[in-house]
CSV table of C-alpha atoms in Angstrom, one decimal:
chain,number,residue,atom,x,y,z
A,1,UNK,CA,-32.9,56.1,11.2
A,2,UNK,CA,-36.7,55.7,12.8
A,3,UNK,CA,-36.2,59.4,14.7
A,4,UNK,CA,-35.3,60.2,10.9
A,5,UNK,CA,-38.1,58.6,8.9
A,6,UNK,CA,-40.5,59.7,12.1
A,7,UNK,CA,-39.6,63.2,11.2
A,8,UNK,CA,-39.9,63.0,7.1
A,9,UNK,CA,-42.7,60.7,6.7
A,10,UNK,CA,-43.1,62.3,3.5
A,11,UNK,CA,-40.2,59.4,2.7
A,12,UNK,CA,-42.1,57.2,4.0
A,13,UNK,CA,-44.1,55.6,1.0
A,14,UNK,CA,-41.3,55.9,-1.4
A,15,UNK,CA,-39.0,54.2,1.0
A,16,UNK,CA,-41.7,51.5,1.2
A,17,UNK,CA,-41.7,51.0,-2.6
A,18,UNK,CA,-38.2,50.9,-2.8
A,19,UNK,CA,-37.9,48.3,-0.2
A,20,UNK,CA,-40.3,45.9,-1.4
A,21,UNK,CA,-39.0,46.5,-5.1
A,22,UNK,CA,-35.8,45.1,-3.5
A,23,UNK,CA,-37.2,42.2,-1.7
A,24,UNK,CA,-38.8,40.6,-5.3
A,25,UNK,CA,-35.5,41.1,-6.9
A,26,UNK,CA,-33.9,39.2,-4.4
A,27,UNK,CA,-36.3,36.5,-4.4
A,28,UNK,CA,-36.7,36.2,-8.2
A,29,UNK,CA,-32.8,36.3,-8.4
A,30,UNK,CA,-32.5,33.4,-6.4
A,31,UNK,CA,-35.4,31.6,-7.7
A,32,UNK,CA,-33.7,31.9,-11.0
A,33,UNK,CA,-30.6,30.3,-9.4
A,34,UNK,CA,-32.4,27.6,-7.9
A,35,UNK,CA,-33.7,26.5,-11.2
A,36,UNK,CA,-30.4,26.7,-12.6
A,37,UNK,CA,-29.2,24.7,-10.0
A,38,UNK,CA,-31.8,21.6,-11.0
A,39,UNK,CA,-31.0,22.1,-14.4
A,40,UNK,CA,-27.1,21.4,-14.0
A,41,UNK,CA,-26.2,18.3,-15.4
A,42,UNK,CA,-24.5,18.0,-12.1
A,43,UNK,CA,-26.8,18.7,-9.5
A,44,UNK,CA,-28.5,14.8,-9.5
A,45,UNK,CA,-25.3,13.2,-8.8
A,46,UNK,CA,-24.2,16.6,-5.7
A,47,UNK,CA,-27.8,15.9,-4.5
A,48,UNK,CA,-27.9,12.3,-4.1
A,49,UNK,CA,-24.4,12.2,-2.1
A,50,UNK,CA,-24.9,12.5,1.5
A,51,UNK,CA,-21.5,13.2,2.7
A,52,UNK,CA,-20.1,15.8,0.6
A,53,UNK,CA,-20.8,19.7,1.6
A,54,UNK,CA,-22.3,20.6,-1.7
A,55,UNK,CA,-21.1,24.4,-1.7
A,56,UNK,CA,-17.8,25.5,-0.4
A,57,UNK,CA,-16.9,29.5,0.7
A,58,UNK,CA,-15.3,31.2,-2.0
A,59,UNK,CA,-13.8,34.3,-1.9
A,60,UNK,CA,-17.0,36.1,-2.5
A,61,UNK,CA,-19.6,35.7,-0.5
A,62,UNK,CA,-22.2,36.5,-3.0
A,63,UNK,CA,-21.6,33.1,-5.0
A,64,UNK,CA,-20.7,29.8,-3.9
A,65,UNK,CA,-20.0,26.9,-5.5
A,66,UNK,CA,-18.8,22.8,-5.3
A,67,UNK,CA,-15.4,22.8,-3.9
A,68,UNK,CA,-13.2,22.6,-7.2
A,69,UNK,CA,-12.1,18.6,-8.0
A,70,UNK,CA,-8.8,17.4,-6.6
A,71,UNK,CA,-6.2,16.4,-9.4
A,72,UNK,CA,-2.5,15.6,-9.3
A,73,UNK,CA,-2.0,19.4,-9.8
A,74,UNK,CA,-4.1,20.3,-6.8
A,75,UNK,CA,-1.4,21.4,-3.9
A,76,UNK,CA,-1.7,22.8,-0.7
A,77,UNK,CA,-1.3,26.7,0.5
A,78,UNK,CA,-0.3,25.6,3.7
A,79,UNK,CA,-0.6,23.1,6.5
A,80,UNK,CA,-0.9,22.4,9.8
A,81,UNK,CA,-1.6,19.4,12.1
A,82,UNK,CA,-4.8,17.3,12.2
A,83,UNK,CA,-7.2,19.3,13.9
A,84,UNK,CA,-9.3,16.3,15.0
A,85,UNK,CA,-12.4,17.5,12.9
A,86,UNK,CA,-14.6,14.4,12.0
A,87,UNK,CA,-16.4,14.4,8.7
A,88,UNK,CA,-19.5,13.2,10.7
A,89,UNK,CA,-20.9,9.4,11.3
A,90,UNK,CA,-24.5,9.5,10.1
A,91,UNK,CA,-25.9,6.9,13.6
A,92,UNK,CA,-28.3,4.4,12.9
A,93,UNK,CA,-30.1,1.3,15.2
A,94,UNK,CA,-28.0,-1.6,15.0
A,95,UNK,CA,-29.3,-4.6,12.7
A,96,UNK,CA,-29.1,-7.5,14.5
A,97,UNK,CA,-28.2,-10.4,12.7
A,98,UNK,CA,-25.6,-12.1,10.8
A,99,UNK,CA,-23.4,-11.2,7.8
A,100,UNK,CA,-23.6,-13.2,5.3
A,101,UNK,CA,-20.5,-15.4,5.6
A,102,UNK,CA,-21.9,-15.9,9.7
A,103,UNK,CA,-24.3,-18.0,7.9
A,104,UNK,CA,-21.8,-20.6,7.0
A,105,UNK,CA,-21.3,-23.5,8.9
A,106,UNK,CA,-18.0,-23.3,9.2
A,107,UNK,CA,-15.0,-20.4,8.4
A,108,UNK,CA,-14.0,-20.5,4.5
A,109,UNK,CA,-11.5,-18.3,5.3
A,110,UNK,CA,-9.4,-20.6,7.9
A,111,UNK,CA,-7.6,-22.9,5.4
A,112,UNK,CA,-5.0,-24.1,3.7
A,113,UNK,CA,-3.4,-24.6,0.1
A,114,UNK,CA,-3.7,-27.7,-1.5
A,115,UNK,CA,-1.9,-28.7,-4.2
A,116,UNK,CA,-4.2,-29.5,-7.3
A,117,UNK,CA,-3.1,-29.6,-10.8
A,118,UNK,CA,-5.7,-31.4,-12.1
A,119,UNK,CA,-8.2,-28.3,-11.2
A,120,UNK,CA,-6.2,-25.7,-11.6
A,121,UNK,CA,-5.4,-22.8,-13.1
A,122,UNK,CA,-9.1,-22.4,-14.0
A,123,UNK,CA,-7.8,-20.5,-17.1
A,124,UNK,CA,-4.8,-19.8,-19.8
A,125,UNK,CA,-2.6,-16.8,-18.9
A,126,UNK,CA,-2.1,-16.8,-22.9
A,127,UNK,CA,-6.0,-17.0,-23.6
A,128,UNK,CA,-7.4,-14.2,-22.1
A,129,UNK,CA,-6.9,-11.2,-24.2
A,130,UNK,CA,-7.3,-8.6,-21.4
A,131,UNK,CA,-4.5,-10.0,-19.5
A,132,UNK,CA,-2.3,-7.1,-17.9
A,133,UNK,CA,1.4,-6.9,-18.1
A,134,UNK,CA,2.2,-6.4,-14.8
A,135,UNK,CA,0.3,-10.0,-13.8
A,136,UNK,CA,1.4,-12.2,-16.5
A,137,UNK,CA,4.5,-13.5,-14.7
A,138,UNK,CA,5.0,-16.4,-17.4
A,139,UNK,CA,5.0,-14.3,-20.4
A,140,UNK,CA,7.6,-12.4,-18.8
A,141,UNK,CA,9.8,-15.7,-17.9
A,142,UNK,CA,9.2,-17.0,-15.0
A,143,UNK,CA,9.3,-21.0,-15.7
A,144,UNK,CA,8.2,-22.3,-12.9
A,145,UNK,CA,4.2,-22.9,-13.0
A,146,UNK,CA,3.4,-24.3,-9.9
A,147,UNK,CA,2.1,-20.9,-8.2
A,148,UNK,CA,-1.0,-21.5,-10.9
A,149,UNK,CA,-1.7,-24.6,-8.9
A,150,UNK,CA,-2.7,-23.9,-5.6
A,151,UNK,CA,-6.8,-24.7,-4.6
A,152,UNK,CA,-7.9,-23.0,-1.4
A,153,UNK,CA,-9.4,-26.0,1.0
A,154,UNK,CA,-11.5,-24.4,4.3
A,155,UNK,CA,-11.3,-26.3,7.6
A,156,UNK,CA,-14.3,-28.7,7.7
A,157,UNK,CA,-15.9,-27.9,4.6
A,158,UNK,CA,-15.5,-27.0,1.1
A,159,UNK,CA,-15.5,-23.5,-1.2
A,160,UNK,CA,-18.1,-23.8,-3.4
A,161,UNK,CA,-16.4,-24.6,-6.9
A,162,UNK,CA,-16.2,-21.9,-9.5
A,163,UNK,CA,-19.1,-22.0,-12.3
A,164,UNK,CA,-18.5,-19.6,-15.2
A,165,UNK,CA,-22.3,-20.0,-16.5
A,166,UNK,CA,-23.2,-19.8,-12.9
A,167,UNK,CA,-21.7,-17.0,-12.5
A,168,UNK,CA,-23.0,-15.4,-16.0
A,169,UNK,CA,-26.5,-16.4,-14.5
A,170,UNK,CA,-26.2,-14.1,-11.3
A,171,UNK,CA,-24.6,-11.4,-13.3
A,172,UNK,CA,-27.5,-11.4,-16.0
A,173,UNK,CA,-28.5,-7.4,-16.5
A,174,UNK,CA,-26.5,-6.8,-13.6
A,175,UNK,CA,-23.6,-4.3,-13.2
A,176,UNK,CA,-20.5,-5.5,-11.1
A,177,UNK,CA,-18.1,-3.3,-10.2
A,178,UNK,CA,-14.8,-3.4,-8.6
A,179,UNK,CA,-13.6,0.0,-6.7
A,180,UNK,CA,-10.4,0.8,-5.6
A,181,UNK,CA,-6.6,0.4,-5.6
A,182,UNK,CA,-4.1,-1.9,-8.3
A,183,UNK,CA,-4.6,-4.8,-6.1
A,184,UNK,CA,-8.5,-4.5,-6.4
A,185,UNK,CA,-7.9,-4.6,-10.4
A,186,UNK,CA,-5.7,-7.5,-10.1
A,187,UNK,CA,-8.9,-9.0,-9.0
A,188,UNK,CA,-10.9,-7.2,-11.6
A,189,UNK,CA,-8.6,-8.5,-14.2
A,190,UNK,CA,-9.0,-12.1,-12.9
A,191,UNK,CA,-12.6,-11.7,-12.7
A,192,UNK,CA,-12.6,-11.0,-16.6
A,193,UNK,CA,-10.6,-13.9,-17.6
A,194,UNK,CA,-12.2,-15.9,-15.5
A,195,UNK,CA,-15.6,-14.7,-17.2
A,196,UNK,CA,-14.4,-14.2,-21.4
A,197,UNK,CA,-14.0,-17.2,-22.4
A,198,UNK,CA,-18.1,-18.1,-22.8
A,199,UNK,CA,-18.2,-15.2,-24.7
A,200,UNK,CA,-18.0,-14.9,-28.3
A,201,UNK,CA,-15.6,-12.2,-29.4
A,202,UNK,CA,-18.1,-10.5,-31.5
A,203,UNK,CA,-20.2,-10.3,-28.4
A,204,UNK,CA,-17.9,-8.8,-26.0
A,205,UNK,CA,-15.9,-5.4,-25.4
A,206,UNK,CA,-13.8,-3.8,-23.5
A,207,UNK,CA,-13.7,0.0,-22.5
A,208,UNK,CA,-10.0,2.4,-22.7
A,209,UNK,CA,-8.7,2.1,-19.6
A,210,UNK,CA,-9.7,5.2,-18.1
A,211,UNK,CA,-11.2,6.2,-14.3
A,212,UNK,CA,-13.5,3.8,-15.1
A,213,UNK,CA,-12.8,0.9,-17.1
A,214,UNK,CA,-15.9,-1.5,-18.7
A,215,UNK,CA,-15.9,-5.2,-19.9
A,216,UNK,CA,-19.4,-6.3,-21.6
A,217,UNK,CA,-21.0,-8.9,-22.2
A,218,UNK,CA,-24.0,-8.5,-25.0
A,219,UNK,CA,-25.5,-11.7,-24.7
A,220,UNK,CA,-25.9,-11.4,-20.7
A,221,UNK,CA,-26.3,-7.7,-20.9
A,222,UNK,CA,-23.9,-7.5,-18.2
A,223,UNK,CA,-20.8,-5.2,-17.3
A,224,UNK,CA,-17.8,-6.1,-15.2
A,225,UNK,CA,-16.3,-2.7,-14.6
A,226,UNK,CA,-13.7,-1.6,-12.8
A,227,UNK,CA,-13.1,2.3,-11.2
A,228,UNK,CA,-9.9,3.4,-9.8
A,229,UNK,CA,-10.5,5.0,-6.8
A,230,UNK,CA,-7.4,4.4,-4.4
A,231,UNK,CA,-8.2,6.3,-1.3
A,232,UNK,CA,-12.1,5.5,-1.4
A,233,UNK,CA,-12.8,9.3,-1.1
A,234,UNK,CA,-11.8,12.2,-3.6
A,235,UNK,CA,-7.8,12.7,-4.2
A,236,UNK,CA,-5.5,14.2,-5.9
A,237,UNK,CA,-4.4,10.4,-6.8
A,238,UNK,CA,-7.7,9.8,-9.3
A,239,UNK,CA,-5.9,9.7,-12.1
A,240,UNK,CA,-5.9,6.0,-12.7
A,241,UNK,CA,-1.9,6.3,-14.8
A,242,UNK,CA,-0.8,9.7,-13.4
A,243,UNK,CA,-1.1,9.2,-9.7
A,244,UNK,CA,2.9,9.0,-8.7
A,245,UNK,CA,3.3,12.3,-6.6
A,246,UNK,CA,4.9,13.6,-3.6
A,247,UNK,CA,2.5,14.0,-1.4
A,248,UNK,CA,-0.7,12.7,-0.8
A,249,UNK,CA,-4.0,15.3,-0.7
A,250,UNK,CA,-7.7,13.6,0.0
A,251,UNK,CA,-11.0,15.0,1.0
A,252,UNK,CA,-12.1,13.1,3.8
A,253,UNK,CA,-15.8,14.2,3.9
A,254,UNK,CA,-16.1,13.7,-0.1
A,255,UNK,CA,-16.6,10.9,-2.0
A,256,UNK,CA,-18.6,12.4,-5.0
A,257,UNK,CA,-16.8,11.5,-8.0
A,258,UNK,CA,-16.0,8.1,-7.1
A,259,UNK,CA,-19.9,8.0,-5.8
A,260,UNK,CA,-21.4,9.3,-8.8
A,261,UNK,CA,-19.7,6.6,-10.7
A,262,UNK,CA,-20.7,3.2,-8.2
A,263,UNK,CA,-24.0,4.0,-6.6
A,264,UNK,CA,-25.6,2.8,-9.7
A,265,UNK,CA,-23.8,-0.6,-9.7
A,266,UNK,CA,-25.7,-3.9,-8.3
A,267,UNK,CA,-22.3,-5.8,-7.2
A,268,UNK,CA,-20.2,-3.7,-5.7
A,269,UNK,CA,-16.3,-5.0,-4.7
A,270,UNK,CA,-14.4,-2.6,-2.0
A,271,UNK,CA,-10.8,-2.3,-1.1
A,272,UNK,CA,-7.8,0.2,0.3
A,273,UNK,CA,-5.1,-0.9,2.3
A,274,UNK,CA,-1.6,-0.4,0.9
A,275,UNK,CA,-1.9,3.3,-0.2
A,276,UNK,CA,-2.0,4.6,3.3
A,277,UNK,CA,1.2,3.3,4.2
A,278,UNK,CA,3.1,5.8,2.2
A,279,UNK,CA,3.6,8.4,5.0
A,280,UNK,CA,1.4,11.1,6.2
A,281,UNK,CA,-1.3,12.1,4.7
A,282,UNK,CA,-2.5,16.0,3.4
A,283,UNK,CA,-6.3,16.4,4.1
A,284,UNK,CA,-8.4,19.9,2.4
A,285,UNK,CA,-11.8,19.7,3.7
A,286,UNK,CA,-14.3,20.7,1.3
A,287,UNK,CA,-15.3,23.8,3.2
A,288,UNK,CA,-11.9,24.9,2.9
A,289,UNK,CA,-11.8,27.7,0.1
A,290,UNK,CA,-8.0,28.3,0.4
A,291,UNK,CA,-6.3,25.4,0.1
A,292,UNK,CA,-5.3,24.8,4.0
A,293,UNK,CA,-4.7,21.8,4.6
A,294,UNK,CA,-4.3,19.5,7.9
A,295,UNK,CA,-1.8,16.4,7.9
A,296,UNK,CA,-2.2,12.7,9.9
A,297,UNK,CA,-0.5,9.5,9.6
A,298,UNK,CA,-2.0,7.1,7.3
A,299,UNK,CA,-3.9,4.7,9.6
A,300,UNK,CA,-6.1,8.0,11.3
A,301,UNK,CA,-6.3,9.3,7.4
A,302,UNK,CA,-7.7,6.5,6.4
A,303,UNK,CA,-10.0,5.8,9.2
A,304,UNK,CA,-11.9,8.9,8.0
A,305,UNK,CA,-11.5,7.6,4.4
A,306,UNK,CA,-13.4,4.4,5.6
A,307,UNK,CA,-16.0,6.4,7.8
A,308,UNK,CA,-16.6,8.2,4.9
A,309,UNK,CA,-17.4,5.3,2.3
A,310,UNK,CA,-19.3,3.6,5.6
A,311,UNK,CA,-21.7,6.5,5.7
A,312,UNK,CA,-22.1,6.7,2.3
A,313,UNK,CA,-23.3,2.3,2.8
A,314,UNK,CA,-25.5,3.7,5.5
A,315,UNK,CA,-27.4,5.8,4.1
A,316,UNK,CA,-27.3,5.1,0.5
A,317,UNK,CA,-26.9,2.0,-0.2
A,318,UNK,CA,-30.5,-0.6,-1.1
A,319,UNK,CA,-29.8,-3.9,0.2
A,320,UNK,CA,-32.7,-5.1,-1.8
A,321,UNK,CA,-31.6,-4.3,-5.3
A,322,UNK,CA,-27.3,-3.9,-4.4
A,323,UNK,CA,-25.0,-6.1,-2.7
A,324,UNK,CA,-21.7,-4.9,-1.0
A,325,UNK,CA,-18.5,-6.6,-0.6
A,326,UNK,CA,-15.2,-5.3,1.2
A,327,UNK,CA,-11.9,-7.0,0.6
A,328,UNK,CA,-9.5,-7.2,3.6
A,329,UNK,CA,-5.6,-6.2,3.2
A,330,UNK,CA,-4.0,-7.6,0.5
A,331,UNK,CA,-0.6,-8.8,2.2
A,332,UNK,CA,3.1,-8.2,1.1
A,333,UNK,CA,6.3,-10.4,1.3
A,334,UNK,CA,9.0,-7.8,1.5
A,335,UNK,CA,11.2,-9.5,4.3
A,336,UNK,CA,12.0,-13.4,3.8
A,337,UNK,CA,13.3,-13.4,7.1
A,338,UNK,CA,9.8,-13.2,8.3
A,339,UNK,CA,9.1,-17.0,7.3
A,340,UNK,CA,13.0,-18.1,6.8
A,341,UNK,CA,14.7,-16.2,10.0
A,342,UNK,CA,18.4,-15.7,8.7
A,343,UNK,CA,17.8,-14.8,5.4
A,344,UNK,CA,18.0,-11.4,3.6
A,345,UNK,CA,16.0,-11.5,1.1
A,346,UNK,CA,12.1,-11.2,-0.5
A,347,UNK,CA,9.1,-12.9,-2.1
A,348,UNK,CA,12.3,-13.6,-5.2
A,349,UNK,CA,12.6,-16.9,-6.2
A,350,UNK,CA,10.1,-18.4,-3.9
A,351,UNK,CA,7.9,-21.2,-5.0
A,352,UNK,CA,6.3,-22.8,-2.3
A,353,UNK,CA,3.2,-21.2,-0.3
A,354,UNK,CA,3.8,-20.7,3.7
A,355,UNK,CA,2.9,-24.1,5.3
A,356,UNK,CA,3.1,-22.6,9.0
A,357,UNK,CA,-0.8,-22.4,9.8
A,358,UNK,CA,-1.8,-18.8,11.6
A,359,UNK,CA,1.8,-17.3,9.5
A,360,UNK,CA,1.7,-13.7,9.6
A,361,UNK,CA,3.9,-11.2,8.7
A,362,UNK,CA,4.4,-7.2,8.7
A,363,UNK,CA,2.6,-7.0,5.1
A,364,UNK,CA,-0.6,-6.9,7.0
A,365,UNK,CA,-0.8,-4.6,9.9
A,366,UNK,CA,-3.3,-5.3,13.1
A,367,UNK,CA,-3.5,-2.0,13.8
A,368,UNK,CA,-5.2,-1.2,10.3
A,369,UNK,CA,-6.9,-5.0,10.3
A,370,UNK,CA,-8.5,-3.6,14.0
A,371,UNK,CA,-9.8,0.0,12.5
A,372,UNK,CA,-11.4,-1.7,9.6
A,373,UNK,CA,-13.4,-4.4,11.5
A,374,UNK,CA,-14.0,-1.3,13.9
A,375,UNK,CA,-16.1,0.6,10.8
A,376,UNK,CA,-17.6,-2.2,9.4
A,377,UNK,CA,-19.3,-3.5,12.6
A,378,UNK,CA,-21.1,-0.5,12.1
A,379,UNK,CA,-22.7,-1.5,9.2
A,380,UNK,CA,-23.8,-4.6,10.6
A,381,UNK,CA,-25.3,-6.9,7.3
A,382,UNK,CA,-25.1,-4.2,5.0
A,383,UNK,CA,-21.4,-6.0,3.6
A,384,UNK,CA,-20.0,-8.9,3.4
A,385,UNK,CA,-16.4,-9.6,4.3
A,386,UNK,CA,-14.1,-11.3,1.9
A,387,UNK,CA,-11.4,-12.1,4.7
A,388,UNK,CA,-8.8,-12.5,2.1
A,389,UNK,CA,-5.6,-11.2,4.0
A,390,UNK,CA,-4.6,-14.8,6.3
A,391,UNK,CA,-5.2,-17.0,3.0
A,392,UNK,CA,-2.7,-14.7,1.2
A,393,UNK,CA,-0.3,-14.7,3.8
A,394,UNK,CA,1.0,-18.6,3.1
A,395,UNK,CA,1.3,-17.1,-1.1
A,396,UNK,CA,5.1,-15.8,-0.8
A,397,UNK,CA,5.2,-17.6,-3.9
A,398,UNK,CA,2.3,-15.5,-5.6
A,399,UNK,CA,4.1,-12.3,-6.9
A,400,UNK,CA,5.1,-11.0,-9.9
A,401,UNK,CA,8.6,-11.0,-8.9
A,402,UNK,CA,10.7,-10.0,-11.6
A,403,UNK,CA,8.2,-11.6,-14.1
A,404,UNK,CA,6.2,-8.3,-14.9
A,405,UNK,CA,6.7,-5.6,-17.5
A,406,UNK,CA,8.3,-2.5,-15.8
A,407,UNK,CA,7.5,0.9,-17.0
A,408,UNK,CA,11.3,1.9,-16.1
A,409,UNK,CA,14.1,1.3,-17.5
A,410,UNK,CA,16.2,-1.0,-14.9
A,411,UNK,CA,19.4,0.1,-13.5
A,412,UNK,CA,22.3,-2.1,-14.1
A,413,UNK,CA,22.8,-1.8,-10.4
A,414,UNK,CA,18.9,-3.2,-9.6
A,415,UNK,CA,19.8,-5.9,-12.3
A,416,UNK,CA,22.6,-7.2,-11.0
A,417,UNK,CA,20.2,-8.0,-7.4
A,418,UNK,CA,17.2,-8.9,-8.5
A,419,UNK,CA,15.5,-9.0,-4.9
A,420,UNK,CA,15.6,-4.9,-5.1
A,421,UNK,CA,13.4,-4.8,-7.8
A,422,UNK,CA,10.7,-7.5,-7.5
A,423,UNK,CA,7.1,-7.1,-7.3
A,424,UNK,CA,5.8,-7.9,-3.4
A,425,UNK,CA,2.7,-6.8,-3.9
A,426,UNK,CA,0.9,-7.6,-6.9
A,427,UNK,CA,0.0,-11.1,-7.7
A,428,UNK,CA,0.9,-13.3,-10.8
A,429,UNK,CA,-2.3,-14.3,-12.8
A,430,UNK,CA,-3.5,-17.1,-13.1
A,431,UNK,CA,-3.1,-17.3,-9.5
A,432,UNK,CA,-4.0,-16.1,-5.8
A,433,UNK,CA,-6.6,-13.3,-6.9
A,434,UNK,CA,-9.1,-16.3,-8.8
A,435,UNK,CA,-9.8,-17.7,-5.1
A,436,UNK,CA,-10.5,-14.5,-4.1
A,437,UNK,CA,-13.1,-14.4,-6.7
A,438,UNK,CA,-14.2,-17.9,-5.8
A,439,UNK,CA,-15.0,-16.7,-2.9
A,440,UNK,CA,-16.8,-13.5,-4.4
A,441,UNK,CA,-18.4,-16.0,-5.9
A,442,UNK,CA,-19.5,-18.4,-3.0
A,443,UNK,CA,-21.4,-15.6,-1.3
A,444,UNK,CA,-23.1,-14.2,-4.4
């Protein structure tokens, strides 16, 4: 082409014209899309999350946009094995010091149950109004109260004693906010009952149940929310009543839904556990335009889940205006055998905590337990632990059970054993979730 233009520079100048006519057209194109870009309601909330690759390849390579949002239609083109990609660990000088509950002078969370009906339950199942169905065991028959009666005791020293207008005090124009999976609502749910009462009726709502469910309180000008969020990052599982599907799709280098929802919250109250040991796992990276998507057990799936969410602490989070808890594994007590050897059945019909100190059983895996203290030593004193899973442990007696609404009919066949359909996982309120909050509480 230069032999060419050499020969006819006649061309030349018009060439030249047309060239640089080009050249503005290109840049006032994508100035225009630019601003476009910072108009979109959107862009704050793409901007201000670190972890998520804000434009994916599309078919064209003229336009890109955010990878399209994962819903329980979402499925996969095609899969192959975990390639080992890593969403990225964002690296930062350790901060020495202490967590929080270091501070203490001695372990709150080594322990055991005392019985104490005098204290306890620190509310009416029947008087709070946002009570859920699947936690009120003794609405749904079960007689025997004694699981509402339980007080936590530390080795040594003592949990400091819940406070409702305490508590209002340090949630005064605050946001708290509870993120995660059914067991985290549980908690949520306690949280509000243990909080309504003190509040006049006229002077207090409660939000649909949707992804992101609110309870205000006017007179503190305060919000105790809860957001469903399962997996930590984006899933095809968001759907906070739709989530029941065959298979299991996440981005593990996105959190931006969830994100866009929490990082404005002053309290914020962590968990996953239980949802990653469900089978494999289908991961479609955000860069992925087709729908490919990579498969790995639950513990590796949601150790990237986990580095994810840690990133997103590291680099996001303000320790001066927010504070961060993470709750450990909520346990299960699907084998009585584990605590009775010889017997064949579940938590059904148990009514007496686990009095063997150091009890534990294959509701809480190590493996997991070892991973997640393996992330969050990386954030150093950016969270706090609540160490919930060993105190739990001795609550066989804490479940639902039977005594819980079910949203399917029962077989005649489940009926006739009760033990195949009782709740192991969930916890009866009043009940174990209100020490968890008392201990929310004592690091507040």
């Amino acid at each position: 082409m230069i032999h060419r233009l050499n020969r006819k520079k006649a061309h030349l100048p018009l060439l030249a014209f047309l060239c640089a006519v080009f050249i503005v057209c290109s840049i006032l194109h994508n100035e225009r899309r630019i601003q476009q870009i910072h108009r979109s309601p959107n862009h704050h909330h793409r901007h201000q999350e670190a972890l998520i690759t804000t434009s994916a390849p599309n078919l064209s390579t003229r336009q890109k946009q955010a990878p399209v949002v994962l819903d329980r239609f979402t499925t996969c083109s095609f899969t192959r094995n975990y390639s080992g990609r890593k969403a990225g660990w964002v690296e930062r000088a350790p901060e020495y010091g202490y967590r929080r509950e270091n501070l203490e002078s001695c372990d709150i969370f080594s322990g055991k149950w005392v019985y104490d009906n005098s204290s306890y339950p620190l509310y009416n199942e029947s008087d709070c109004p946002y009570m859920s169905d699947q936690l009120a065991c003794h609405k749904h028959g079960r007689s025997d109260l004694d699981y509402q009666n339980w007080r936590w005791q530390p080795h040594n020293c003592n949990l400091k004693r819940w406070n409702v207008t305490e508590m209002w005090m340090k949630l005064r124009g605050k946001r708290l906010m509870f993120v995660g999976d059914s067991l985290n609502r549980g908690q949520w749910i306690s949280m509000v009952c243990l909080l309504q009462s003190v509040i006049p009726a006229d002077k207090r709502s409660m939000s649909p149940n949707a992804h992101l469910t609110i309870f205000r309180a006017e007179e503190y000008n305060a919000t105790v929310e809860f957001l469903w969020a399962p997996l930590l990052v984006d899933s095809n599982s968001d759907d906070p009543v739709n989530h029941r599907l065959e298979e299991r799709i996440m981005r593990p280098d996105s959190l931006l839904r969830h994100a866009s929802e929490w990082q404005h919250a002053d309290v914020l109250v962590f968990n996953t556990y239980l949802w990653w040991r469900q089978g494999p796992v289908k991961l479609l990276w955000s860069t992925e335009a087709n729908r490919v998507c990579e498969e790995l057990n639950g513990l590796g799936a949601m150790e990237l889940a986990m580095e994810a969410w840690a990133n997103w602490v590291a680099t996001k989070f303000d320790p001066i205006k927010q504070q961060v808890f993470f709750v450990t594994m909520s346990p299960t007590h699907l084998w009585s055998r584990e605590w009775e050897p010889g017997s064949q059945g579940n938590c059904y019909n148990e009514k007496i905590p686990i009095n063997l100190e150091g009890y534990w059983g294959s509701g809480s895996d190590l493996p997991t337990m070892r991973m997640v203290e393996k992330v969050l030593n990386k954030l150093s004193s950016k969270v706090v632990i609540l160490n919930i899973t060993q105190l739990s442990e001795y609550r066989k007696d804490g479940h639902p059970s039977i005594y819980r609404k079910f949203w399917e009919a029962l077989s005649p066949q489940q009926l006739s054993k009760p033990e195949s359909y009782s709740d192991c996982i969930h916890w009866c309120l009043p009940g174990v979730p209100d020490v968890w909050n008392e201990l929310l509480f004592h690091f507040l």
